[in-house]
Coordinates of C-alpha atoms in Angstrom, one line a residue:
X1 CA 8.6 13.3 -42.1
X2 CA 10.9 12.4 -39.2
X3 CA 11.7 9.0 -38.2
X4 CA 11.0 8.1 -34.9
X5 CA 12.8 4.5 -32.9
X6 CA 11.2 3.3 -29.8
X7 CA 13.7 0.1 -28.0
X8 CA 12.4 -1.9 -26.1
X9 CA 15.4 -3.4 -26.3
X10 CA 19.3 -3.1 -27.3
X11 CA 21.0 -4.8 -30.4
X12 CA 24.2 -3.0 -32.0
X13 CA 23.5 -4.4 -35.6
X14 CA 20.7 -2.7 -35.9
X15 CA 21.7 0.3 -33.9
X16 CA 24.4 0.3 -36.9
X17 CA 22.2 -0.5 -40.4
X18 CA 19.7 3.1 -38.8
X19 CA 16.7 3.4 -37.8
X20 CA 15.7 3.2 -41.6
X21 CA 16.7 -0.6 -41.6
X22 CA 14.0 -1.2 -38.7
X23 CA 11.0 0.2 -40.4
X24 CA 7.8 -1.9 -38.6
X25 CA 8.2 -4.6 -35.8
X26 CA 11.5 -6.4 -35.4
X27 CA 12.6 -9.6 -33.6
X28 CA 16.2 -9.5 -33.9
X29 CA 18.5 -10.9 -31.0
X30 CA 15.6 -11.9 -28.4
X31 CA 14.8 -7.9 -28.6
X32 CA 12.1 -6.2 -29.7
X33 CA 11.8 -3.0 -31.3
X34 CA 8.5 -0.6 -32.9
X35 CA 9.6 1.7 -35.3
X36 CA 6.8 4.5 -36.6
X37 CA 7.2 6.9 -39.0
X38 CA 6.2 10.4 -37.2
X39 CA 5.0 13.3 -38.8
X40 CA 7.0 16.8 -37.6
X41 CA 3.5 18.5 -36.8
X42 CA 2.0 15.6 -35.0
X43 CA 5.4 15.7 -32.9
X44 CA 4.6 19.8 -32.4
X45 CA 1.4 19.2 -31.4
X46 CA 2.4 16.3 -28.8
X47 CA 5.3 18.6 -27.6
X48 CA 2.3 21.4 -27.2
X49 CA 0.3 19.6 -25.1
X50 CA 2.9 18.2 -23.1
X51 CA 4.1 21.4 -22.1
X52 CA 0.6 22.6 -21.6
X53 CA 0.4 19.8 -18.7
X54 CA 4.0 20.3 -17.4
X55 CA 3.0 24.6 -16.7
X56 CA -0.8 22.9 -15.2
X57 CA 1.6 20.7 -13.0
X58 CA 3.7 23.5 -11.7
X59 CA 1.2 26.2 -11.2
X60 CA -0.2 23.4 -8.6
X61 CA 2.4 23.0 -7.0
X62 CA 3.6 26.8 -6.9
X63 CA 0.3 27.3 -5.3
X64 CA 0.5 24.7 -2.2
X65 CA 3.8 26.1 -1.7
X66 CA 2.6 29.5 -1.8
X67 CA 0.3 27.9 1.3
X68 CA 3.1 26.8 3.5
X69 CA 3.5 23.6 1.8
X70 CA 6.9 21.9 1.9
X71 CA 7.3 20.4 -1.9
X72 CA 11.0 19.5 -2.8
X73 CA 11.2 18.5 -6.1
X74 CA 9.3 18.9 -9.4
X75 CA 8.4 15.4 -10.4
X76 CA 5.5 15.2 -7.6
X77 CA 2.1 15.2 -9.1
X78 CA -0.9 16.7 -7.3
X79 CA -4.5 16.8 -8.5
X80 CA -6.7 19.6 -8.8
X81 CA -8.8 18.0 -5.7
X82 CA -6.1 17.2 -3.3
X83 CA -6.1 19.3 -0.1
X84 CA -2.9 19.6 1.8
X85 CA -2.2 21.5 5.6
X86 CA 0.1 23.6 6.1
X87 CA 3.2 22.2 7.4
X88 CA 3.5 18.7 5.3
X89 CA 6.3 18.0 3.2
X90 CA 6.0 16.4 -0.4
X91 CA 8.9 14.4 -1.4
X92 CA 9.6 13.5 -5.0
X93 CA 8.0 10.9 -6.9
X94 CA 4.4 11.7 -5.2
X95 CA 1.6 11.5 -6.6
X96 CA -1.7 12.7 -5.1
X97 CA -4.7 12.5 -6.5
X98 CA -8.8 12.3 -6.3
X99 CA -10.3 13.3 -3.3
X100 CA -7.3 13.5 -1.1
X101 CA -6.4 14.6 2.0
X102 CA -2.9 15.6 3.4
X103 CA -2.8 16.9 7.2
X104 CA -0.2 19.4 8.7
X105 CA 3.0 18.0 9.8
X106 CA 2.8 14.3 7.5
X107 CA 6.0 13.5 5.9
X108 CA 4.6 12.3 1.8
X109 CA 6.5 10.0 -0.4
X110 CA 9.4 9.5 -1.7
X111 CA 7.6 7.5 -4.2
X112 CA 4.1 7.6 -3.1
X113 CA 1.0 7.1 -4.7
X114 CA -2.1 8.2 -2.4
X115 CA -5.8 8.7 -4.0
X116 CA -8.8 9.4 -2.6
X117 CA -7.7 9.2 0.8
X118 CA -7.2 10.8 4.1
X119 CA -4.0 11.1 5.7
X120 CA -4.5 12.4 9.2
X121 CA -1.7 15.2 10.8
X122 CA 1.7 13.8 11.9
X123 CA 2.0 10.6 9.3
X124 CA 4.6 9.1 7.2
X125 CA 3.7 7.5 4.4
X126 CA 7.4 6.4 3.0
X127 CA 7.6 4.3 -0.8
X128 CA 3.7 3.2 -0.8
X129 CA 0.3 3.3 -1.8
X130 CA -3.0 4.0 -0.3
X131 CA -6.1 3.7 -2.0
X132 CA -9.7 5.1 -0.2
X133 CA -8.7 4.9 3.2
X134 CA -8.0 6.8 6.6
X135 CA -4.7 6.7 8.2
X136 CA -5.0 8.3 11.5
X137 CA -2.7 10.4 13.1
X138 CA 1.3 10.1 13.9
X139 CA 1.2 6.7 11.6
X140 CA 4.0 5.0 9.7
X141 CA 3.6 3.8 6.7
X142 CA 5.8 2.1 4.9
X143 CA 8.1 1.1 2.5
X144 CA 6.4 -0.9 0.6
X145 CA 3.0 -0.9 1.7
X146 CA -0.1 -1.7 -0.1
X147 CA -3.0 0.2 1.7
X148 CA -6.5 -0.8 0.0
X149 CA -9.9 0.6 0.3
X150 CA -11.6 0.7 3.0
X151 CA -8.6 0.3 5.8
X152 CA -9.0 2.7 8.9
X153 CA -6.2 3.5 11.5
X154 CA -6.1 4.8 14.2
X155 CA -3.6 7.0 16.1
X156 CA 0.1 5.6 16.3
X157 CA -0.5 2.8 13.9
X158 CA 2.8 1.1 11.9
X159 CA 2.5 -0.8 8.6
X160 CA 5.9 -1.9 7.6
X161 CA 7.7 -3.4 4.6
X162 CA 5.5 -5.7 2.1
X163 CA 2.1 -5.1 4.4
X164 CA -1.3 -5.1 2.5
X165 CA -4.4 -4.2 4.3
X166 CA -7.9 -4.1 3.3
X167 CA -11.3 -3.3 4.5
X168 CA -10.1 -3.4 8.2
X169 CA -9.6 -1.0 11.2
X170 CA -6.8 -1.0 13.2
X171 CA -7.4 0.9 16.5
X172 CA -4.6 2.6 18.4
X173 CA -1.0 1.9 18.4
X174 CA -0.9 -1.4 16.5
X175 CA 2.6 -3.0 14.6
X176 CA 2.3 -4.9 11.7
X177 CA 5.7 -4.7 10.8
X178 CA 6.4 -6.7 7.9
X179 CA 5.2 -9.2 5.0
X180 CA 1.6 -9.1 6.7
X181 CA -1.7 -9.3 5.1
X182 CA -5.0 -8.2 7.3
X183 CA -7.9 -8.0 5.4
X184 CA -11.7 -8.4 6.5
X185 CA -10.8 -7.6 9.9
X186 CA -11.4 -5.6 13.3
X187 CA -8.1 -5.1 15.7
X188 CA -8.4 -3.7 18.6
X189 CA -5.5 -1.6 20.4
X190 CA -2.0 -2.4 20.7
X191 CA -1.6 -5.7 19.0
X192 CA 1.6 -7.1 17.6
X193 CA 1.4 -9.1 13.9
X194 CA 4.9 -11.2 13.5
X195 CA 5.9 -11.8 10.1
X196 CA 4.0 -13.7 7.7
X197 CA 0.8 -13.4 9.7
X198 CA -2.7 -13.8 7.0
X199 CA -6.1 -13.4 7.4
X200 CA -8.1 -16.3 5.7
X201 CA -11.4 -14.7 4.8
X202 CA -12.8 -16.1 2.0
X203 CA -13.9 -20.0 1.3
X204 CA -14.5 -19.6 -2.1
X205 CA -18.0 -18.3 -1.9
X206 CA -18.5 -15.9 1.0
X207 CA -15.9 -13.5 2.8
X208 CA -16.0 -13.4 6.4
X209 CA -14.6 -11.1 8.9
X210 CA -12.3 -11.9 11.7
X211 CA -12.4 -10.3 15.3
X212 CA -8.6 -9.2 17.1
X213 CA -9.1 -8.3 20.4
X214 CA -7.2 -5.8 22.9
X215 CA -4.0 -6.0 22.9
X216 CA -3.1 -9.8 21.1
X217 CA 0.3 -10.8 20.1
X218 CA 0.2 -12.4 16.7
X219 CA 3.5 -14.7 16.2
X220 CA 5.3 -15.5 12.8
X221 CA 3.4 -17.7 10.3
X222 CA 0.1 -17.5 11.8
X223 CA -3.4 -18.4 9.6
X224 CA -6.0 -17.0 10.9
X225 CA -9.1 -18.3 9.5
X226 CA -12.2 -16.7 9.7
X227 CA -15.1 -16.2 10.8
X228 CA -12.7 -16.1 14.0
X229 CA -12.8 -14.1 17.1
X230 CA -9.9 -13.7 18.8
X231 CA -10.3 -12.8 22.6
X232 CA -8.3 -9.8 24.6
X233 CA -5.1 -10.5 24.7
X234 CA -4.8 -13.4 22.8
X235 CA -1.6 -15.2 22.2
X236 CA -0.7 -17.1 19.0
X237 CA 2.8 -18.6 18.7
X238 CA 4.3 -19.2 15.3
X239 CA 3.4 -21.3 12.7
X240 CA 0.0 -22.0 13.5
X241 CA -3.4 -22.5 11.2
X242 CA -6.0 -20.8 13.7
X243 CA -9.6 -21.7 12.2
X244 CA -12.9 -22.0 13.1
X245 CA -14.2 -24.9 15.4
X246 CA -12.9 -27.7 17.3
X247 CA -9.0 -26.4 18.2
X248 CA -5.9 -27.9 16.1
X249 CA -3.4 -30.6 17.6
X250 CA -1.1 -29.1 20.2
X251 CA -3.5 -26.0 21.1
X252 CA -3.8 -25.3 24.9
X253 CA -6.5 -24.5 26.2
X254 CA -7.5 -24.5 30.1
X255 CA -10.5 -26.9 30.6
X256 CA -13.6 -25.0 31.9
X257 CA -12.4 -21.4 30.4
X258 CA -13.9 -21.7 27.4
X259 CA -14.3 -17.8 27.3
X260 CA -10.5 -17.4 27.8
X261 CA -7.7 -16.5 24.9
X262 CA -6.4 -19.9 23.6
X263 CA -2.0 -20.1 23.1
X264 CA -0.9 -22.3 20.7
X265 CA 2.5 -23.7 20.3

């Protein structure tokens, strides 16, 4: 029988009585520790299968780069699924899995997690995750991002630091550079999201989508609340709760236009 310590913690009396003294659960110190008692053949067989999935791993990885893959470190994880191009260039810390993927010439990870998604030739994707969704081509993700199912991009698209998308598609060359969340939504081409920008879509009941036209410049701190439509080359200054129906204090809006973009501030 070998003797086995997990810490989840650090306390140098009991690192000193041995592991013997912390038989069970102890709370000593605001630490916790688990100690189990191990059999020696239970530890073989667990060191058996480990190494059974470390040589499964590598003969993965061996094999993309055997197809003109560019993989750089070991600790990347790719599933038996995952198709990559020729070209693209796995940093460490990946993980691909599911259905996924990867075209030629994308730049993966460091420390990316993508799964059942497509990542479209020419993208970095840089310290984030995407879950069932298309990036399209020449993208930058990243770091930080939290792409969620059902998000679509178009060609040129950047999703910054601490951006979360979700069930939306963003056409051509939009920015959303940072600490962003679209969700529900539909942007058209070459918009600009400031920082802090939200889509509202839900009252509590029912989720709604909300409309971005051609070409809109989204300031800092702007709600926008749908079901919402907002017009070709809309303008939206900062700090403003955009919503549905008759328009909030201080909005302009040209008398007799009703079908043109509305700037507030």
């Amino acid at each position: 029988m070998l003797p086995s310590l997990f810490f989840l913690g650090y306390n140098k009396t009991l690192l000193r009585r041995g592991s013997a003294a912390a038989a069970g659960a102890v709370l000593g110190g605001g630490f916790f520790y688990l100690c189990k008692i191990i059999d020696t053949s239970a530890l073989a067989a667990a060191k058996a299968k480990l190494d059974a999935a470390e040589a499964q791993r590598e003969e993965v990885l061996l094999r993309h780069i055997a197809n003109g893959v560019d993989i750089r470190s070991r600790n990347v994880e790719i599933g038996s699924e995952v198709v990559i191009a020729p070209g693209a260039v796995i940093l460490a810390g990946t993980i691909l899995r599911g259905k996924t993927t990867i075209g030629a010439g994308c730049v993966i990870g460091p420390n990316t997690l993508i799964e059942d998604s497509t990542v479209d030739e020419g993208t970095t994707v840089n310290a984030s995750q995407v879950y069932s969704s298309h990036l399209g081509p020449h993208n930058n993700i990243g770091p930080f991002t939290h792409v969620r199912i059902n998000t679509v991009t178009g060609y040129g698209v950047h999703l910054g630091a601490y951006v979360e998308t979700k069930n939306s598609n963003f056409a051509r060359g939009n920015t959303v550079s940072h600490l962003t969340y679209i969700g529900d939504s539909d942007v058209g081409k070459y918009c600009n999201f400031g920082c802090g920008t939200v889509t509202c879509n839900y009252d509590g009941k029912d989720k709604f989508r909300t409309q971005i036209g051609d070409y809109c410049f989204i300031g800092c701190n702007t709600n926008l609340v749908a079901p919402r439509h907002h017009r070709r080359r809309g303008l939206h200054r900062r700090r403003q709760h955009h919503h549905q129906g008759r328009p909030p204090a201080g909005s302009w809006h040209r008398p007799g236009a009703s079908d043109q973009p509305r700037r507030l501030g």
